[in-house]
Short mmCIF file of C-alpha atoms and ligand atoms in Angstrom, two decimals:
data_model
loop_
_atom_site.label_atom_id
_atom_site.label_comp_id
_atom_site.label_asym_id
_atom_site.label_seq_id
_atom_site.Cartn_x
_atom_site.Cartn_y
_atom_site.Cartn_z
CA MET A 224 0.00 0.00 0.00
CA VAL A 225 1.34 3.40 -0.92
CA PRO A 226 0.47 5.51 2.12
CA THR A 227 0.04 8.73 0.13
CA GLU A 228 -2.96 7.16 -1.61
CA PHE A 229 -4.80 7.63 1.67
CA ALA A 230 -5.58 10.59 3.86
CA ILE A 231 -7.67 10.70 7.02
CA ALA A 232 -10.15 13.42 7.93
CA ILE A 233 -11.23 13.71 11.56
CA MET A 234 -14.43 15.69 12.12
CA ALA A 235 -13.87 17.65 15.30
CA ALA A 236 -15.55 21.02 14.79
CA GLY A 237 -18.79 20.44 16.69
CA LYS A 238 -19.66 22.13 19.96
CA GLY A 239 -21.14 19.12 21.68
CA THR A 240 -24.37 20.82 22.72
CA ARG A 241 -25.61 17.67 24.47
CA LEU A 242 -22.68 17.81 26.93
CA LYS A 243 -23.87 21.13 28.40
CA SER A 244 -20.22 22.03 28.93
CA LYS A 245 -18.02 25.04 28.16
CA ARG A 246 -15.23 22.72 27.07
CA PRO A 247 -15.30 21.67 23.38
CA LYS A 248 -16.52 18.09 23.10
CA VAL A 249 -13.36 16.65 21.55
CA LEU A 250 -11.27 18.00 24.45
CA HIS A 251 -13.29 16.13 27.06
CA GLU A 252 -11.19 13.31 28.44
CA ILE A 253 -11.63 9.61 28.77
CA GLY A 254 -8.91 7.35 30.09
CA GLY A 255 -7.02 10.53 31.05
CA ARG A 256 -6.66 11.80 27.46
CA ALA A 257 -8.73 14.10 25.21
CA LEU A 258 -11.13 12.31 22.86
CA LEU A 259 -9.45 13.83 19.82
CA LEU A 260 -5.99 12.66 20.92
CA HIS A 261 -7.28 9.08 21.11
CA VAL A 262 -8.60 9.33 17.57
CA ILE A 263 -5.40 10.96 16.26
CA ALA A 264 -3.30 8.24 17.93
CA ALA A 265 -5.31 5.54 16.12
CA ALA A 266 -5.21 7.46 12.80
CA GLU A 267 -1.44 7.93 12.99
CA THR A 268 -0.90 4.20 12.86
CA VAL A 269 -2.60 4.10 9.43
CA VAL A 270 -1.27 7.26 7.70
CA PRO A 271 1.51 9.73 8.60
CA ALA A 272 0.46 12.72 10.76
CA ASP A 273 0.74 15.21 7.87
CA HIS A 274 -1.92 13.21 5.99
CA ILE A 275 -4.38 13.66 8.85
CA TYR A 276 -6.77 16.62 8.49
CA CYS A 277 -8.56 17.69 11.67
CA ILE A 278 -11.64 19.72 10.89
CA ILE A 279 -11.98 22.19 13.74
CA GLY A 280 -14.39 25.03 14.41
CA HIS A 281 -15.94 25.48 17.84
CA GLU A 282 -13.15 26.94 20.06
CA SER A 283 -10.77 26.07 17.24
CA GLU A 284 -7.71 27.76 18.79
CA ARG A 285 -8.15 25.80 22.01
CA VAL A 286 -8.56 22.51 20.14
CA LYS A 287 -5.58 23.29 17.91
CA ALA A 288 -3.34 24.11 20.88
CA ALA A 289 -4.30 20.86 22.61
CA VAL A 290 -3.32 18.61 19.68
CA ALA A 291 -0.78 20.67 17.67
CA SER A 292 2.17 18.65 18.95
CA THR A 293 0.91 15.61 17.01
CA GLY A 294 1.83 17.31 13.69
CA VAL A 295 -1.64 16.91 12.09
CA GLN A 296 -3.07 19.43 9.62
CA PHE A 297 -6.01 21.67 10.46
CA VAL A 298 -8.97 22.74 8.36
CA LEU A 299 -11.25 25.44 9.74
CA GLN A 300 -15.01 25.03 9.65
CA PRO A 301 -15.99 28.47 10.99
CA GLU A 302 -19.70 27.66 11.29
CA GLN A 303 -20.76 24.14 12.19
CA ARG A 304 -23.46 23.37 9.67
CA GLY A 305 -23.21 19.59 9.81
CA THR A 306 -20.90 16.70 8.97
CA GLY A 307 -21.49 17.21 5.23
CA HIS A 308 -20.50 20.85 5.60
CA ALA A 309 -17.32 19.76 7.43
CA MET A 310 -16.37 17.76 4.32
CA GLN A 311 -17.23 20.74 2.10
CA MET A 312 -14.65 22.74 4.08
CA LEU A 313 -12.05 20.02 3.51
CA LYS A 314 -12.78 20.03 -0.22
CA ALA A 315 -12.45 23.84 -0.34
CA ASP A 316 -9.15 23.57 1.52
CA PHE A 317 -7.74 21.15 -1.07
CA GLU A 318 -8.96 23.38 -3.90
CA LEU A 319 -7.37 26.45 -2.33
CA SER A 320 -4.02 24.85 -1.57
CA GLY A 321 -3.86 22.93 -4.84
CA ALA A 322 -2.57 19.93 -2.92
CA PRO A 323 -3.04 16.66 -4.84
CA LEU A 324 -6.15 14.79 -3.77
CA PRO A 325 -5.54 11.50 -2.00
CA LYS A 326 -7.16 8.69 -3.95
CA HIS A 327 -9.07 7.50 -0.86
CA LEU A 328 -10.25 9.37 2.18
CA LEU A 329 -10.89 7.73 5.54
CA VAL A 330 -13.26 9.78 7.68
CA LEU A 331 -13.28 9.45 11.48
CA SER A 332 -15.32 11.22 14.14
CA GLY A 333 -13.56 13.13 16.90
CA ASP A 334 -16.22 11.87 19.30
CA VAL A 335 -15.82 8.13 18.57
CA PRO A 336 -12.64 7.65 20.57
CA LEU A 337 -12.28 3.91 21.15
CA ILE A 338 -11.70 3.15 17.48
CA ARG A 339 -8.74 0.77 17.11
CA PRO A 340 -6.05 1.04 14.43
CA GLU A 341 -6.87 -2.52 13.28
CA THR A 342 -10.45 -1.50 12.61
CA ILE A 343 -9.48 1.58 10.59
CA ALA A 344 -7.17 -0.65 8.56
CA ALA A 345 -9.97 -3.19 8.10
CA VAL A 346 -12.30 -0.49 6.71
CA ARG A 347 -9.54 0.56 4.32
CA ASP A 348 -8.92 -3.03 3.17
CA VAL A 349 -12.60 -3.88 2.65
CA HIS A 350 -13.01 -0.62 0.74
CA LEU A 351 -10.21 -1.58 -1.65
CA ARG A 352 -11.31 -5.19 -1.98
CA GLU A 353 -14.93 -4.24 -2.69
CA HIS A 354 -13.93 -1.46 -5.11
CA ALA A 355 -16.44 0.70 -3.26
CA ALA A 356 -17.10 4.43 -3.60
CA MET A 357 -18.07 4.48 0.10
CA THR A 358 -17.49 1.95 2.87
CA ILE A 359 -19.29 2.42 6.18
CA LEU A 360 -18.25 0.97 9.53
CA THR A 361 -21.33 -0.23 11.40
CA ALA A 362 -22.33 -2.05 14.58
CA VAL A 363 -25.39 -3.60 16.17
CA PRO A 364 -25.59 -2.32 19.76
CA ALA A 365 -28.20 -3.37 22.32
CA ASP A 366 -29.90 0.02 21.95
CA PRO A 367 -29.46 1.76 18.58
CA THR A 368 -31.52 4.83 19.59
CA GLY A 369 -29.94 8.15 18.63
CA TYR A 370 -27.68 6.81 15.90
CA GLY A 371 -28.11 6.99 12.14
CA ARG A 372 -29.22 3.59 10.77
CA VAL A 373 -27.65 1.75 7.89
CA LEU A 374 -30.22 0.14 5.63
CA ARG A 375 -29.44 -2.80 3.37
CA ALA A 376 -31.70 -4.38 0.75
CA ASN A 377 -30.35 -7.80 1.68
CA PRO A 378 -29.14 -8.17 5.28
CA ASN A 379 -26.54 -10.76 4.23
CA ALA A 380 -25.02 -8.75 1.39
CA PRO A 381 -22.53 -5.93 1.92
CA GLU A 382 -24.41 -3.37 -0.21
CA VAL A 383 -26.08 -0.46 1.55
CA THR A 384 -29.07 1.44 0.22
CA ALA A 385 -29.03 4.46 2.56
CA ILE A 386 -28.17 5.89 5.96
CA VAL A 387 -31.16 7.40 7.75
CA GLU A 388 -30.69 9.68 10.76
CA GLN A 389 -32.65 8.88 13.94
CA LYS A 390 -35.04 11.81 13.53
CA SER A 391 -35.80 10.89 9.90
CA LEU A 392 -36.61 7.22 10.57
CA ARG A 393 -40.09 6.15 9.53
CA PRO A 394 -42.03 4.29 12.27
CA ASP A 395 -41.34 0.96 10.54
CA GLN A 396 -37.59 1.78 10.47
CA LEU A 397 -37.29 2.69 14.18
CA SER A 398 -36.20 -0.80 15.12
CA ALA A 399 -33.52 -0.99 12.40
CA PRO A 400 -30.65 -2.47 14.40
CA GLU A 401 -27.50 -1.57 12.45
CA ILE A 402 -25.99 1.81 13.36
CA ASN A 403 -23.71 4.09 11.40
CA SER A 404 -20.50 4.56 13.40
CA GLY A 405 -19.62 7.85 11.67
CA ILE A 406 -16.46 6.16 10.33
CA TYR A 407 -16.12 5.75 6.57
CA CYS A 408 -13.77 5.28 3.68
CA PHE A 409 -14.53 7.18 0.46
CA GLU A 410 -13.15 7.26 -3.00
CA THR A 411 -12.23 10.95 -2.70
CA HIS A 412 -13.41 12.05 -6.16
CA ALA A 413 -16.77 10.31 -5.72
CA LEU A 414 -17.32 12.01 -2.35
CA PHE A 415 -16.24 15.48 -3.45
CA ALA A 416 -18.45 15.26 -6.55
CA LYS A 417 -21.52 14.86 -4.33
CA LEU A 418 -20.86 17.43 -1.60
CA ASP A 419 -22.25 20.45 -3.47
CA ALA A 420 -25.56 18.63 -4.00
CA LEU A 421 -26.22 18.14 -0.24
CA ASP A 422 -29.10 20.12 1.24
CA THR A 423 -30.39 21.01 4.70
CA ASN A 424 -33.97 19.75 4.29
CA ASN A 425 -33.91 17.66 7.45
CA ALA A 426 -34.80 17.75 11.15
CA HIS A 427 -31.56 19.48 12.18
CA GLY A 428 -31.34 21.86 9.22
CA GLU A 429 -27.77 20.60 8.65
CA PHE A 430 -25.77 19.21 5.74
CA TYR A 431 -25.62 15.48 6.51
CA LEU A 432 -22.57 13.59 5.26
CA THR A 433 -24.71 10.48 5.64
CA ASP A 434 -26.93 11.59 2.72
CA VAL A 435 -23.99 10.92 0.39
CA ALA A 436 -24.63 7.17 0.74
CA ALA A 437 -28.02 7.22 -1.03
CA MET A 438 -26.75 9.78 -3.57
CA LEU A 439 -23.90 7.47 -4.60
CA VAL A 440 -26.24 4.47 -4.75
CA ALA A 441 -28.64 6.45 -6.99
CA GLU A 442 -25.77 6.98 -9.39
CA GLY A 443 -25.02 3.26 -9.49
CA LYS A 444 -21.88 3.52 -7.32
CA ARG A 445 -21.00 0.84 -4.82
CA VAL A 446 -21.67 1.60 -1.15
CA VAL A 447 -20.88 -1.18 1.31
CA ALA A 448 -20.81 -1.68 5.06
CA ILE A 449 -18.57 -3.66 7.37
CA LYS A 450 -19.53 -4.52 10.96
CA ALA A 451 -17.06 -3.69 13.73
CA ASP A 452 -15.85 -6.65 15.83
CA SER A 453 -16.79 -4.93 19.06
CA VAL A 454 -19.69 -2.56 19.62
CA ASP A 455 -17.88 -0.51 22.31
CA GLU A 456 -15.28 0.53 19.78
CA VAL A 457 -17.73 2.56 17.70
CA LEU A 458 -19.88 4.05 20.45
CA GLY A 459 -20.14 7.82 20.30
CA ALA A 460 -19.69 10.22 23.19
CA ASN A 461 -22.50 12.76 22.94
CA THR A 462 -23.36 13.08 26.64
CA ILE A 463 -21.31 12.97 29.85
CA ALA A 464 -23.00 9.66 30.71
CA GLU A 465 -21.96 8.14 27.36
CA MET A 466 -18.46 9.48 27.87
CA MET A 467 -18.17 7.90 31.32
CA HIS A 468 -19.39 4.62 29.86
CA LEU A 469 -16.52 4.77 27.35
CA ASP A 470 -14.13 5.86 30.10
CA ALA A 471 -15.02 2.76 32.14
CA ALA A 472 -14.62 0.54 29.07
CA MET A 473 -11.23 2.03 28.27
CA ARG A 474 -9.95 1.78 31.86
CA LEU A 475 -11.11 -1.81 32.14
CA ALA A 476 -9.20 -2.54 28.92
CA THR A 477 -6.10 -0.94 30.49
CA ALA A 478 -6.52 -2.98 33.67
CA LYS A 479 -6.88 -6.15 31.57
CA ARG A 480 -3.71 -5.29 29.65
CA LEU A 481 -1.82 -4.88 32.93
CA MET A 482 -3.26 -8.09 34.41
CA ALA A 483 -2.26 -9.98 31.26
CA ALA A 484 1.29 -8.72 31.93
CA GLY A 485 1.37 -10.17 35.46
CA VAL A 486 -0.09 -7.36 37.58
CA THR A 487 -2.66 -8.30 40.24
CA ILE A 488 -5.50 -5.78 40.41
CA PHE A 489 -8.15 -6.46 43.03
CA ARG A 490 -11.59 -5.18 42.00
CA PRO A 491 -10.29 -3.50 38.81
CA GLU A 492 -13.66 -1.80 38.27
CA THR A 493 -12.94 0.40 41.31
CA CYS A 494 -9.52 1.56 40.05
CA VAL A 495 -8.94 4.56 37.78
CA ILE A 496 -5.95 3.76 35.58
CA ASP A 497 -4.93 5.99 32.66
CA ALA A 498 -4.09 4.41 29.32
CA GLN A 499 -0.36 5.31 29.36
CA VAL A 500 0.36 3.78 32.80
CA THR A 501 2.85 0.92 32.93
CA VAL A 502 3.32 -1.53 35.81
CA GLY A 503 5.83 -4.35 36.25
CA PRO A 504 4.87 -7.97 36.93
CA ASP A 505 4.06 -9.25 40.44
CA THR A 506 2.92 -5.83 41.57
CA THR A 507 -0.41 -5.71 43.41
CA ILE A 508 -2.90 -2.88 43.08
CA GLU A 509 -5.57 -2.82 45.78
CA PRO A 510 -9.14 -1.53 45.27
CA TYR A 511 -9.84 2.20 44.83
CA VAL A 512 -6.39 3.15 43.59
CA GLN A 513 -5.85 5.84 40.93
CA LEU A 514 -2.81 5.62 38.63
CA LEU A 515 -2.74 8.67 36.37
CA GLY A 516 -0.71 10.28 33.60
CA ASN A 517 2.66 8.83 32.68
CA THR A 518 3.01 6.82 35.86
CA HIS A 519 5.34 3.84 35.92
CA ILE A 520 5.48 1.33 38.76
CA GLY A 521 8.13 -1.38 38.85
CA SER A 522 7.67 -5.02 39.74
CA ASP A 523 6.98 -6.69 43.12
CA SER A 524 5.40 -3.53 44.52
CA ARG A 525 2.14 -3.04 46.37
CA ILE A 526 -0.14 -0.02 46.08
CA ARG A 527 -2.66 -0.05 48.89
CA SER A 528 -6.20 1.30 48.70
CA TYR A 529 -7.08 4.98 48.24
CA SER A 530 -3.68 6.06 46.93
CA VAL A 531 -3.62 8.51 43.99
CA ILE A 532 -0.42 8.45 41.95
CA GLN A 533 -0.05 11.08 39.23
CA SER A 534 2.79 11.09 36.65
CA SER A 535 5.28 9.46 39.03
CA GLN A 536 8.03 6.89 38.62
CA LEU A 537 8.29 4.10 41.20
CA GLY A 538 10.95 1.40 41.33
CA ASP A 539 10.66 -2.28 42.28
CA ASN A 540 9.49 -3.65 45.61
CA VAL A 541 7.97 -0.35 46.69
CA LEU A 542 5.19 -0.36 49.29
CA VAL A 543 2.72 2.51 49.05
CA ARG A 544 0.47 2.23 52.08
CA ASN A 545 -3.12 3.48 52.16
CA GLY A 546 -4.12 6.99 51.19
CA CYS A 547 -0.88 8.36 49.71
CA ILE A 548 -0.91 11.18 47.15
CA LEU A 549 2.03 11.35 44.73
CA ASP A 550 2.40 14.05 42.08
CA ASN A 551 5.38 14.03 39.72
CA ALA A 552 7.50 12.17 42.26
CA GLU A 553 10.32 9.66 41.89
CA VAL A 554 10.51 6.76 44.29
CA ALA A 555 13.43 4.33 44.17
CA SER A 556 13.18 0.59 44.79
CA ASN A 557 12.45 -0.80 48.27
CA ALA A 558 11.00 2.47 49.56
CA ILE A 559 8.00 2.50 51.89
CA LEU A 560 5.47 5.33 51.79
CA GLY A 561 2.54 6.23 54.01
CA PRO A 562 -0.06 5.74 55.14
CA TYR A 563 -1.16 9.25 54.14
CA ALA A 564 2.11 10.56 52.74
CA HIS A 565 1.94 13.49 50.29
CA LEU A 566 4.77 13.61 47.76
CA ARG A 567 4.53 16.82 45.77
CA PRO A 568 6.47 17.61 42.56
CA GLU A 569 10.22 16.98 42.49
CA SER A 570 10.19 14.69 45.49
CA ARG A 571 12.92 12.10 45.05
CA ILE A 572 12.78 9.25 47.53
CA GLY A 573 15.91 7.08 47.66
CA ASP A 574 16.37 3.33 47.75
CA GLY A 575 14.87 1.81 50.88
CA ALA A 576 13.85 5.19 52.31
CA HIS A 577 10.70 5.54 54.43
CA VAL A 578 8.22 8.40 54.27
CA GLY A 579 5.53 7.81 56.84
CA ASN A 580 2.25 9.11 58.25
CA PHE A 581 1.23 12.66 57.40
CA VAL A 582 4.57 13.57 55.88
CA GLU A 583 4.62 16.17 53.08
CA THR A 584 7.59 16.50 50.73
CA LYS A 585 8.20 19.04 47.96
CA LYS A 586 11.40 19.51 45.93
CA ALA A 587 12.94 17.16 48.43
CA THR A 588 15.58 14.49 47.95
CA LEU A 589 15.68 11.81 50.61
CA GLY A 590 18.81 9.66 50.38
CA LYS A 591 19.18 5.90 50.55
CA GLY A 592 17.68 4.36 53.69
CA SER A 593 16.71 7.70 55.24
CA LYS A 594 13.54 7.88 57.31
CA ALA A 595 10.95 10.56 57.88
CA ASN A 596 8.18 8.58 59.47
CA HIS A 597 5.83 10.90 61.31
CA LEU A 598 4.33 14.34 60.73
CA ASN A 599 7.10 16.11 58.79
CA TYR A 600 7.22 18.89 56.20
CA LEU A 601 10.31 18.56 54.01
CA GLY A 602 10.43 21.28 51.34
CA ASP A 603 13.40 22.52 49.25
CA THR A 604 15.79 20.12 50.87
CA VAL A 605 18.56 17.72 49.99
CA ILE A 606 18.82 14.99 52.59
CA GLY A 607 21.65 12.47 52.46
CA ALA A 608 21.65 8.73 53.16
CA GLY A 609 20.86 7.09 56.48
CA VAL A 610 19.32 10.25 57.96
CA ASN A 611 16.67 9.99 60.66
CA ILE A 612 14.13 12.78 60.75
CA GLY A 613 12.25 12.68 64.07
CA ALA A 614 8.51 13.07 64.49
CA GLY A 615 7.21 16.55 63.78
CA ALA A 616 10.52 17.99 62.50
CA ILE A 617 10.12 20.45 59.62
CA THR A 618 12.09 22.56 57.22
CA CYS A 619 11.18 26.27 57.34
CA ASN A 620 11.87 26.89 53.65
CA TYR A 621 9.93 30.11 53.09
CA ASP A 622 10.73 33.52 54.54
CA GLY A 623 7.58 35.11 53.15
CA VAL A 624 9.37 36.21 49.96
CA ASN A 625 11.82 33.53 48.86
CA LYS A 626 12.31 29.77 49.23
CA HIS A 627 15.59 28.57 50.72
CA LEU A 628 17.47 25.27 50.79
CA THR A 629 18.08 22.96 53.74
CA THR A 630 20.95 20.51 53.30
CA ILE A 631 21.30 17.55 55.65
CA GLY A 632 24.42 15.35 55.48
CA ASP A 633 24.56 11.56 55.61
CA GLY A 634 23.72 9.88 58.90
CA ALA A 635 22.46 13.03 60.66
CA PHE A 636 19.85 12.65 63.39
CA ILE A 637 17.21 15.36 63.49
CA GLY A 638 15.44 15.28 66.87
CA SER A 639 11.69 15.38 67.10
CA ASP A 640 9.87 18.67 66.62
CA SER A 641 12.94 20.52 65.37
CA THR A 642 12.51 23.45 63.02
CA LEU A 643 15.32 23.86 60.50
CA VAL A 644 15.26 27.50 59.36
CA ALA A 645 16.61 27.65 55.81
CA PRO A 646 19.05 28.43 54.37
CA VAL A 647 20.85 26.05 56.67
CA THR A 648 23.24 23.11 56.43
CA ILE A 649 23.31 20.24 58.90
CA GLY A 650 26.65 18.39 58.73
CA ALA A 651 26.96 14.64 58.26
CA GLY A 652 26.62 12.55 61.39
CA SER A 653 25.52 15.50 63.54
CA TYR A 654 22.70 15.46 66.10
CA ILE A 655 19.99 18.04 66.47
CA ALA A 656 18.41 17.95 69.92
CA ALA A 657 14.65 17.49 70.01
CA GLY A 658 12.63 20.69 69.97
CA SER A 659 15.45 22.82 68.56
CA SER A 660 15.05 25.82 66.31
CA ILE A 661 18.15 25.63 64.12
CA THR A 662 19.08 28.91 62.45
CA GLU A 663 22.82 28.40 62.01
CA ASP A 664 24.81 25.76 60.14
CA VAL A 665 25.81 22.71 62.20
CA PRO A 666 29.24 21.18 61.50
CA GLU A 667 29.79 17.45 60.96
CA GLY A 668 29.56 15.30 64.05
CA ALA A 669 28.33 18.12 66.33
CA LEU A 670 25.36 18.23 68.71
CA ALA A 671 23.23 21.32 68.26
CA LEU A 672 20.69 22.45 70.83
CA GLY A 673 18.49 25.35 69.88
CA ARG A 674 16.10 25.59 72.81
CA SER A 675 16.00 27.15 76.26
CA ARG A 676 17.16 25.03 79.20
CA GLN A 677 14.58 23.22 81.25
CA THR A 678 13.97 24.50 84.77
CA THR A 679 12.69 21.91 87.30
CA LYS A 680 11.30 22.93 90.70
CA PRO A 681 11.22 19.87 93.04
CA GLY A 682 8.20 19.71 95.42
CA TRP A 683 6.52 22.69 93.71
CA VAL A 684 3.08 21.05 93.59
CA ALA A 685 2.95 20.17 97.29
CA ALA A 686 4.26 23.62 98.26
CA ARG A 687 1.56 25.35 96.21
CA LYS A 688 -1.13 23.17 97.78
CA ALA A 689 0.12 23.91 101.28
CA ALA A 690 0.15 27.65 100.55
CA ALA A 691 -3.42 27.52 99.28
CA GLU A 692 -4.65 25.66 102.38
CA ALA A 693 -2.94 28.11 104.71
CA LYS A 694 -4.74 30.97 102.94
CA LYS A 695 -8.11 29.17 103.36
CA GLY A 696 -7.51 28.65 107.08
CA CYS A 697 -7.09 32.33 107.93
C1 UD1 B 893 -23.34 11.24 13.39
C2 UD1 B 893 -23.99 10.63 12.15
C3 UD1 B 893 -24.82 9.43 12.59
C4 UD1 B 893 -23.96 8.44 13.32
C5 UD1 B 893 -23.23 9.10 14.48
C6 UD1 B 893 -22.19 8.13 15.05
C7 UD1 B 893 -24.38 12.50 10.62
C8 UD1 B 893 -25.41 13.40 10.03
N1 UD1 B 893 -24.83 11.61 11.51
O1 UD1 B 893 -24.39 11.71 14.22
O2 UD1 B 893 -25.39 8.80 11.44
O3 UD1 B 893 -24.76 7.36 13.80
O4 UD1 B 893 -22.52 10.27 14.03
O5 UD1 B 893 -21.55 8.62 16.19
O6 UD1 B 893 -23.24 12.57 10.25
N2 UD1 B 893 -18.88 17.78 13.38
C9 UD1 B 893 -18.15 18.72 12.69
N3 UD1 B 893 -18.80 19.76 12.10
C10 UD1 B 893 -20.15 19.89 12.14
C11 UD1 B 893 -20.91 18.91 12.83
C12 UD1 B 893 -20.24 17.85 13.44
O7 UD1 B 893 -16.93 18.64 12.63
O8 UD1 B 893 -20.66 20.85 11.57
C13 UD1 B 893 -18.17 16.68 14.06
C14 UD1 B 893 -18.47 16.63 15.53
O9 UD1 B 893 -17.51 17.41 16.26
C15 UD1 B 893 -18.35 15.16 15.84
C16 UD1 B 893 -18.71 14.48 14.52
O10 UD1 B 893 -18.61 15.47 13.52
O11 UD1 B 893 -17.04 14.80 16.21
C17 UD1 B 893 -20.12 13.91 14.54
O12 UD1 B 893 -21.04 14.96 14.79
P1 UD1 B 893 -22.29 14.80 15.77
O13 UD1 B 893 -23.04 16.06 15.78
O14 UD1 B 893 -21.85 14.23 17.06
O15 UD1 B 893 -23.13 13.71 14.95
P2 UD1 B 893 -24.14 12.64 15.52
O16 UD1 B 893 -25.43 13.29 15.83
O17 UD1 B 893 -23.49 11.85 16.60
CA1 CA B 894 -21.67 12.09 17.80
#
């Protein structure tokens, strides 16, 4: 196959009125990624990105900005007057640029996001084999309501007679089971020759691309349909409820992919796992875990319930106890986190290090085997290996204007409830006495006390009692 014989158009100009949302429909996300990016990713496996034409209109600049990095081409449809009108804009764009027409044009919908590359390729191959002017991808879902219906004269033959939109169905056609997926392959000349003849005499007052089917048939051209292997793959996302149905289907597919690769996921239907997430074998994911963005988790790890891990990299044999929140963090092998640890961006947790209950880290490096187990705030800090941070100790990194660095050398012991006022350096192997406020650098191996001395008054309680009684007696 010569790839330049094919181009792909993705219709993505619509507003998505049924979503009742300010965000353009194709930028709504399922599986953690915009609908349009899913469709582009599938299209890119069939033709190169510069042969993909995204037809954009509603909030076009926003849509363009969100997908520009993919290298696709854009065609503007300033007013959204229907799917047929979207194709008219593409035709006008080719005429204006003088670019050679691709022999065949695959058309995808920006709001049919689960379409697989194999299925797009199958539509292309059937189209070529059948020498068709138009090939339509169809499906037979449990409830076809709302979709355009594909009508065939003979249910067992590939030839189609027409596509009829839901609102134009006659009563006897309402139960027609086969839906139009909105995904097609056209012989480009045949399609473009019909676009000017489309009209808006229909329930929506729009130019329907679907009308081209009957127009081609009337001219004796071949219009065929091919059924998708799975119904889910061609379901549209017109409402939030439909979108969440697709989101669940996509996440379950991701969970199944991970399980097939040796990951144990208890109650996968309760987990929210983005499509790009990777996890090594023999790792266990407990119920109600979220793994988002470009997160990678190594092997032999355990992620306990209610943890939310966003765009973070975790090594092997890591234990994330319940309720941890990680955002753009790096965690080396053998580390133990939580319960309820909060690792904010640029947290780097070393091999075998522990970050325990109610500990918050930000721009913090914790060296190999170091421990911060209870109630700490560690921000803008570089902590060496084998350091013990006592309960309640914190870095005071912010002076109200600027952030400052705290450096803690290997093997240092930071007593409980200490406040380390940055900028400050704590030397390797030194001790900070509990309850200290440390404002000056501490050299290696030293003990630093930054608190007032304790005063103890023996017998004070009894003396006070005696004094009170004497007063009562007089
Ligand atoms: C369309 C089909 C219907 C099919 C269904 C499958 C038509 C007339 N109907 O209906 O037969 O069953 O898809 O999901 O085509 N768009 C534009 N410009 C426009 C209008 C729409 O780019 O002027 C884009 C939308 O952003 C969307 C796609 O085209 O991505 C489909 O449009 P939509 O309005 O959702 O069509 P449906 O009513 O779902
Ligand atoms: Ca739709």
